[in-house]
Tab-separated table of C-alpha atoms in Angstrom:
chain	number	residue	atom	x	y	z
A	1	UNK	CA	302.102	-94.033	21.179
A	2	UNK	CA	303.580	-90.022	20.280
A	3	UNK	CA	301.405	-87.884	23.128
A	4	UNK	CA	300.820	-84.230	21.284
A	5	UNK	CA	300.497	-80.725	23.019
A	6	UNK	CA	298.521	-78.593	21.565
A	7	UNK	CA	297.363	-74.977	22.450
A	8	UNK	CA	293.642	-74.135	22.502
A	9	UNK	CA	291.269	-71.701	22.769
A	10	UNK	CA	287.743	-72.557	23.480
A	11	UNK	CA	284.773	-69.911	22.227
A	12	UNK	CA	281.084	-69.807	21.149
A	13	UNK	CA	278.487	-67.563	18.835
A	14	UNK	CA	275.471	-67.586	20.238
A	15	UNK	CA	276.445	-70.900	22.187
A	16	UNK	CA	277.255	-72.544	19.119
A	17	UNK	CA	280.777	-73.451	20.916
A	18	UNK	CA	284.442	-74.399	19.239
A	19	UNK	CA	287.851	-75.785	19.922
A	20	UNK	CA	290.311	-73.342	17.793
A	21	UNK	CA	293.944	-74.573	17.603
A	22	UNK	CA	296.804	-72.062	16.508
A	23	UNK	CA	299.043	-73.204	13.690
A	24	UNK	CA	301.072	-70.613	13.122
A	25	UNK	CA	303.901	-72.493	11.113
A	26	UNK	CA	301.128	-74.928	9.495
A	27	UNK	CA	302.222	-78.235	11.285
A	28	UNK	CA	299.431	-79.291	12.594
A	29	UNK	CA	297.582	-82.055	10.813
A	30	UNK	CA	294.510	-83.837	12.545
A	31	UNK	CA	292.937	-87.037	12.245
A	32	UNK	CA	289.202	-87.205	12.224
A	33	UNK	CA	288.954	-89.463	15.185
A	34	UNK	CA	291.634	-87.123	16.731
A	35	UNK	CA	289.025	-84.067	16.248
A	36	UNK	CA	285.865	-85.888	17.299
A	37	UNK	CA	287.862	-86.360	20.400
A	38	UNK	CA	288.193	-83.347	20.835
A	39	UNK	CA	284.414	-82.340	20.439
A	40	UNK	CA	283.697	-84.486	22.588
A	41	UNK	CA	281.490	-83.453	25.558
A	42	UNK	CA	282.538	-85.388	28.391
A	43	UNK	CA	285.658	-87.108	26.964
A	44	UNK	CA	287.443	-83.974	25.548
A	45	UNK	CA	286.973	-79.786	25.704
A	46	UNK	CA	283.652	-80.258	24.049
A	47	UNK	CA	282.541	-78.117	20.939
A	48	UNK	CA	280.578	-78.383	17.611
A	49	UNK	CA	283.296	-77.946	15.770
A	50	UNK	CA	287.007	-77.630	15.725
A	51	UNK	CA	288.866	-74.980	14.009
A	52	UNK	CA	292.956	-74.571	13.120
A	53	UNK	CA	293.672	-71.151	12.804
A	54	UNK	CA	296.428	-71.319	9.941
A	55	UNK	CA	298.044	-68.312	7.861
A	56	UNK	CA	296.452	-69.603	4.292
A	57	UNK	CA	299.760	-69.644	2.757
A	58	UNK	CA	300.940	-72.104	4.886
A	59	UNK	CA	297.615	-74.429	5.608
A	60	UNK	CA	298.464	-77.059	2.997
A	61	UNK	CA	295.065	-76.408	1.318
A	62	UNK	CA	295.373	-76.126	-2.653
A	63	UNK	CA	292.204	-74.627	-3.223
A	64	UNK	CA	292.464	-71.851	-0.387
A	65	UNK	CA	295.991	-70.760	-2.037
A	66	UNK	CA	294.587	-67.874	-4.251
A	67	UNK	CA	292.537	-66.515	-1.705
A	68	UNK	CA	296.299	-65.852	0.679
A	69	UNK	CA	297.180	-62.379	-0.726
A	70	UNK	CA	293.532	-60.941	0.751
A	71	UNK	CA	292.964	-63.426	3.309
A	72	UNK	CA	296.203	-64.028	5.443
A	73	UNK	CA	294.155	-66.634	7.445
A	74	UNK	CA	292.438	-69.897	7.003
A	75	UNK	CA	290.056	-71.162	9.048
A	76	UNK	CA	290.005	-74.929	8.550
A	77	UNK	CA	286.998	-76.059	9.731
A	78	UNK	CA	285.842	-79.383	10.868
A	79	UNK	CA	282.489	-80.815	12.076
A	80	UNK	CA	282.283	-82.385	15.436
A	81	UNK	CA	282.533	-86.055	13.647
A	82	UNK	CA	285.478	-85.133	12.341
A	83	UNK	CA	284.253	-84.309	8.736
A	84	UNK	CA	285.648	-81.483	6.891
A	85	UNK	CA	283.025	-78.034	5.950
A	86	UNK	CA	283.346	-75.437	3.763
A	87	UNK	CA	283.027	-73.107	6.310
A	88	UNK	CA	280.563	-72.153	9.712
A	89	UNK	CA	278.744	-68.424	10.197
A	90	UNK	CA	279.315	-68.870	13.891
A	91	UNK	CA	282.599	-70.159	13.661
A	92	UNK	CA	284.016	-67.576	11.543
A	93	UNK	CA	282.775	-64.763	14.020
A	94	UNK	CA	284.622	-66.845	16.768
A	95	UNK	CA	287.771	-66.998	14.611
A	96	UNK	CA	288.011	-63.231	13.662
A	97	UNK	CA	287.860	-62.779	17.521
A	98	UNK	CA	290.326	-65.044	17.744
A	99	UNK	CA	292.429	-63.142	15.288
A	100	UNK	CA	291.647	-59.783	16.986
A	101	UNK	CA	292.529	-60.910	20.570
A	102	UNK	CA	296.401	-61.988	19.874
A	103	UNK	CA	297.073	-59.068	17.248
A	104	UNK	CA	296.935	-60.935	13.991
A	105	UNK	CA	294.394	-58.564	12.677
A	106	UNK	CA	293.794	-55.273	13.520
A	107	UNK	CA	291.824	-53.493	11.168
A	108	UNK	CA	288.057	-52.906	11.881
A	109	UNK	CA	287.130	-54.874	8.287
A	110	UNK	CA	289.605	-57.555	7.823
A	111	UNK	CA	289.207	-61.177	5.342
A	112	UNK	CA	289.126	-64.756	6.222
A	113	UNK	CA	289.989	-67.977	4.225
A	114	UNK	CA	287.915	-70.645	3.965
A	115	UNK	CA	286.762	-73.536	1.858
A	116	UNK	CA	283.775	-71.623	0.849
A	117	UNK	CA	285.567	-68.605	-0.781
A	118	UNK	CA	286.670	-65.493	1.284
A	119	UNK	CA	284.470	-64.047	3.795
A	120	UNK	CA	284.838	-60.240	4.688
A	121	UNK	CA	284.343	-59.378	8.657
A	122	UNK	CA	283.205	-56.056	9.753
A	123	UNK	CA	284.139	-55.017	13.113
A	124	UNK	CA	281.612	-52.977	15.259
A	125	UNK	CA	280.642	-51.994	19.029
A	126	UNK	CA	277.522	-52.631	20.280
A	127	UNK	CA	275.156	-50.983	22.688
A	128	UNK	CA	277.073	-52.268	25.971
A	129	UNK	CA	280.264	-51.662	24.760
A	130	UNK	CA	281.006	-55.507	23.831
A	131	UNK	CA	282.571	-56.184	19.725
A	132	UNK	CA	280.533	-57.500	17.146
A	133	UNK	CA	281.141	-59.049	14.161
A	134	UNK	CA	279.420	-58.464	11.012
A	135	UNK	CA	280.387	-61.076	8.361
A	136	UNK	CA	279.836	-61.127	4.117
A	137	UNK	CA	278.994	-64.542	4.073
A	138	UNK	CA	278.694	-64.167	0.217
A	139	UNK	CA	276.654	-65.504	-2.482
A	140	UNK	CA	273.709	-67.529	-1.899
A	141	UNK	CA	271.247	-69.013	-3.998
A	142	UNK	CA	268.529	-71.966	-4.235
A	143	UNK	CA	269.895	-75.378	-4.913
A	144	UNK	CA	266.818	-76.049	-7.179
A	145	UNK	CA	265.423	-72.972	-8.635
A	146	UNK	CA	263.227	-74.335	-11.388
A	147	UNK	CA	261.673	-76.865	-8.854
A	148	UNK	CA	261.289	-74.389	-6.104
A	149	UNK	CA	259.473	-71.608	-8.167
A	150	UNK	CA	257.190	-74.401	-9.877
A	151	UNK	CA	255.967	-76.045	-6.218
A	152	UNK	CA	257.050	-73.863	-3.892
A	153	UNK	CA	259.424	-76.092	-2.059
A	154	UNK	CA	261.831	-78.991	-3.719
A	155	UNK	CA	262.301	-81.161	-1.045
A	156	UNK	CA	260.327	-83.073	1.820
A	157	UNK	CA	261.485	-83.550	5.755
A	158	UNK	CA	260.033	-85.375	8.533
A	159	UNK	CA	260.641	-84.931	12.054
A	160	UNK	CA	259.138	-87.086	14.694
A	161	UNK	CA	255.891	-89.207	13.642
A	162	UNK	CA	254.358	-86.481	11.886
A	163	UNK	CA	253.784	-86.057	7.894
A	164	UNK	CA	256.786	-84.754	5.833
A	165	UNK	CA	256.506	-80.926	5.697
A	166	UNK	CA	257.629	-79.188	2.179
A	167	UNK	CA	261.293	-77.686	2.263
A	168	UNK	CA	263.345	-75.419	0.706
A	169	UNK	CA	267.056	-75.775	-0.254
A	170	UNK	CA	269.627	-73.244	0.081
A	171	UNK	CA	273.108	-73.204	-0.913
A	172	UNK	CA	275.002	-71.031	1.361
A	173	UNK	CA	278.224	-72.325	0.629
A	174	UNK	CA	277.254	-74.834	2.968
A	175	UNK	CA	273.396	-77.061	2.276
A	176	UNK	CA	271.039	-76.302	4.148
A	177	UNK	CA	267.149	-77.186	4.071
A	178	UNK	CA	264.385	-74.892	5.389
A	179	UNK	CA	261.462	-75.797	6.863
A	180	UNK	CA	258.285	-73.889	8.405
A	181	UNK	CA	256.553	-75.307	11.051
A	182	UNK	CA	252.466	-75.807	9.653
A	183	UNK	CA	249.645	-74.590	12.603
A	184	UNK	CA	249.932	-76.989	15.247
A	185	UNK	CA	253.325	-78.008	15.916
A	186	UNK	CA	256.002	-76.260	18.543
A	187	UNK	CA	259.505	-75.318	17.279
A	188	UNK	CA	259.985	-76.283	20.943
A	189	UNK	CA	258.047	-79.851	20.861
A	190	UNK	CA	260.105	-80.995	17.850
A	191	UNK	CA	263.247	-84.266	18.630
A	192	UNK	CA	266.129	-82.974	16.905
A	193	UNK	CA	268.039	-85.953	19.065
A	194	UNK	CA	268.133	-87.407	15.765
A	195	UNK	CA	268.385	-86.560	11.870
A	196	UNK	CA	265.276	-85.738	10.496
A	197	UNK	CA	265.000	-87.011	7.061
A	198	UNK	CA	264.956	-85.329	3.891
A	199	UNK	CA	263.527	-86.699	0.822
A	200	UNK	CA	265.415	-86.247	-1.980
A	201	UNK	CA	268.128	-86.859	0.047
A	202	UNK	CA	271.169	-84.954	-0.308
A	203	UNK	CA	274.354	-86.445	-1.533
A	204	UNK	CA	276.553	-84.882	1.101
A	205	UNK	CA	273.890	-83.983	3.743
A	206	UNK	CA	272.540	-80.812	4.882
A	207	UNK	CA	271.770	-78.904	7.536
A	208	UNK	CA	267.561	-79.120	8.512
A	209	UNK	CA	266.320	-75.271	9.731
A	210	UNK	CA	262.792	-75.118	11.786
A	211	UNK	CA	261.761	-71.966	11.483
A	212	UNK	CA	258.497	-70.532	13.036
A	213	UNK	CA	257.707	-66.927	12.220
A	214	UNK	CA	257.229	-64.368	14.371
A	215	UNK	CA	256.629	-61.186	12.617
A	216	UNK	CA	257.438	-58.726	9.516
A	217	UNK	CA	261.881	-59.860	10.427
A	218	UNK	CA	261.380	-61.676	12.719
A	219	UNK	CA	261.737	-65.721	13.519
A	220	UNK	CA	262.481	-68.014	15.740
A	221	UNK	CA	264.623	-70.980	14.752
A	222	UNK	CA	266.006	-74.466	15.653
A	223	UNK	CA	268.520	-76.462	13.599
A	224	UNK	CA	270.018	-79.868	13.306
A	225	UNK	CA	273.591	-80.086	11.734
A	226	UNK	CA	275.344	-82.825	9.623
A	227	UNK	CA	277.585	-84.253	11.115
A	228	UNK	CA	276.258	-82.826	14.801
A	229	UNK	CA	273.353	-83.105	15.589
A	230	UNK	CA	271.345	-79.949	16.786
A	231	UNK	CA	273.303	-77.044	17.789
A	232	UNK	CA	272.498	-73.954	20.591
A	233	UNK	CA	273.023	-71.953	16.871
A	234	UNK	CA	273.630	-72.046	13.145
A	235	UNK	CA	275.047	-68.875	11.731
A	236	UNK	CA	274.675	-69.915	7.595
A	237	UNK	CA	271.055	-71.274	8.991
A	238	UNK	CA	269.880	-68.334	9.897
A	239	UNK	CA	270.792	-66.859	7.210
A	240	UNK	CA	269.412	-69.849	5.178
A	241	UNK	CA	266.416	-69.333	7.471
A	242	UNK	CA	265.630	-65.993	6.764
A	243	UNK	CA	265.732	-66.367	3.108
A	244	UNK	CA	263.767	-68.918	2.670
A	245	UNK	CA	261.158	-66.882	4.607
A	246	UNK	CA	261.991	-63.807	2.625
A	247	UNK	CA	261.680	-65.724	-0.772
A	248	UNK	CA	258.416	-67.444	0.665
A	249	UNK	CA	256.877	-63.857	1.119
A	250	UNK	CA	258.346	-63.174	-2.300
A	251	UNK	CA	260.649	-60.440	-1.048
A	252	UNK	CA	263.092	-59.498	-3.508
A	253	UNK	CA	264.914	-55.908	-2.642
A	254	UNK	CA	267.553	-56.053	-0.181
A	255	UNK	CA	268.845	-54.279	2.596
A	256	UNK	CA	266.394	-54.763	5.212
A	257	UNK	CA	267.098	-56.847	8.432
A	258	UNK	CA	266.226	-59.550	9.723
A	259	UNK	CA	266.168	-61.109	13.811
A	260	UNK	CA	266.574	-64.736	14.213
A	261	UNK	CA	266.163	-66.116	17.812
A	262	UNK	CA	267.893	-69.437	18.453
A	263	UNK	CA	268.451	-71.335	21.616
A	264	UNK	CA	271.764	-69.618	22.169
A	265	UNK	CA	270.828	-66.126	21.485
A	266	UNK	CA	270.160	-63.974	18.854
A	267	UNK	CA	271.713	-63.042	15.803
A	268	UNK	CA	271.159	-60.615	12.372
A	269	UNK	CA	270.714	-61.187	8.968
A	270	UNK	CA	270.963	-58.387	6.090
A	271	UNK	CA	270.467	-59.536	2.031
A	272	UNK	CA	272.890	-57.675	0.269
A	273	UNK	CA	272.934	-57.141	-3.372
A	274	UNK	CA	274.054	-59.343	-6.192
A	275	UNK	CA	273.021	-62.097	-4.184
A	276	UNK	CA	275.062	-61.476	-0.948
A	277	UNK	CA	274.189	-62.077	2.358
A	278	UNK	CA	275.489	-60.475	6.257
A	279	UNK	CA	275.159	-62.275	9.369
A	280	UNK	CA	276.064	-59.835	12.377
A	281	UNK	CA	275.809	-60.486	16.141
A	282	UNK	CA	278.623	-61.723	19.258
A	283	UNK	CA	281.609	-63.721	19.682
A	284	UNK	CA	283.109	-64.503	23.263
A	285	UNK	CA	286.407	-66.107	24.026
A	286	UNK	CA	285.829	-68.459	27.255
A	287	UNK	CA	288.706	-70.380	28.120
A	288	UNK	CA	292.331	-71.311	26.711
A	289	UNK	CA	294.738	-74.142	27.608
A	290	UNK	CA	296.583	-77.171	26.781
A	291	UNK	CA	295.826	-80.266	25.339
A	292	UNK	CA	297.263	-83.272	25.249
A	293	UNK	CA	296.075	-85.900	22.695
């Protein structure tokens, strides 16, 4: 058996945690069992999700080719199972960090590759002097529009013994499915140790948001994520979150913003027009190292 060293850098968005693995030259190639080891909590470093950082000429990625001459870098994302994603909110916070840290971008607004189109990151300082980044994660819009402004919701989830709740589905690049909690049942009482079900259910999964509102902007949020499991954080599902709860209220203008608490913090969300959407808030680099798989 070939043992591989690998260089790694270990980060998180609002606790929503990741192994990232420089590729500079693109000759890296992973098996899924290789990243789930990885993830791994007690086995390996431990992390939602695993991320080569890969100039996107170089990744080996067809579709992500057109997007090199704006977006030098790819971030090649992969679920903690070892499944491939079009892309993470969190994640691509942690990676433009990432980038920023070891001089591979520079700029204050810089782009990123990814399998969901190119995101745009906007570099700012907040109040205590720490970065944060501000990220276009682009278009969004419902994944059944005719069915959602008909009934109100298009889909059906149940958590726990309780009756389904009505859902909405979002298409952020990523699924997602949006629920609000009815009178009478705790974001915090919910077991997310396992997936709740959604009825239809989706061809490729999604990601199930729990929202419970706590004023005009303002919710509070927990979220279980294909091919994870629940997560400290969901950048896209707060997004997805706050949409949902926008388009509930029948909100249509843009530009206002929106506070969604998770477990691991907190983090913004701003609609943008032509059916855009921003998630802003932290990224912290924790550890880095060398693996051996």
């Amino acid at each position: 058996m070939t043992t591989r060293a690998l260089r790694f850098t270990k980060g998180h968005g609002t606790e929503n945690d990741f192994v990232l693995l420089p590729d500079p030259d693109g000759s890296i190639s992973l098996a899924p069992s290789e990243v789930a080891r990885l993830a791994d909590r007690r086995a390996g470093l431990g992390g939602d999700g695993v991320i080569r950082v890969v100039p996107t000429a170089l990744a080996g990625v067809p579709e992500v080719l057109d997007q090199a001459a704006e977006a030098h870098w790819f971030m090649d994302y992969r679920n903690a199972d070892g499944s491939l994603a079009q892309m993470c909110g969190n994640g691509t916070r942690v990676f433009a960090a990432y980038l920023r840290r070891e001089g591979l971008e520079r700029a204050g607004e810089f782009a990123i590759a990814t399998r969901a189109g190119t995101k745009r990151v906007r570099v700012s300082t907040g109040p205590d002097g720490e970065e944060l980044y501000a990220v276009d994660l682009g278009p969004w819009r419902l994944a059944e529009p005719d069915v959602a402004a008909r009934d109100g919701s298009d889909a059906l989830v149940k958590v726990d013994d309780h009756e389904a709740v009505p859902a909405l589905s979002l298409d952020l690049g990523n699924p997602h499915t949006v629920v609000v909690l009815p009178d009478g049942r705790e974001l915090d009482d919910l077991d997310l140790t396992r997936a709740p079900h959604v009825q239809p259910a989706p061809l490729e999964g999604t990601n199930v948001e729990f929202v419970s509102p706590l004023g005009d902007g303002h919710l509070r949020m927990r979220v279980h994520e294909r091919g994870v499991g629940e997560t400290r954080s969901c950048g896209t599902g707060a997004a997805a979150a706050a949409l949902a709860v926008r388009w509930w209220a029948g909100v249509r203008e843009t530009g206002d913003v929106w506070r969604v608490d998770v477990p691991g913090g907190t983090v913004h969300v701003r609609p943008l027009p032509e059916g855009r959407v921003e998630l802003s808030g932290p990224a912290a680099l924790v550890a880095d190292g060398v693996v051996r798989l």
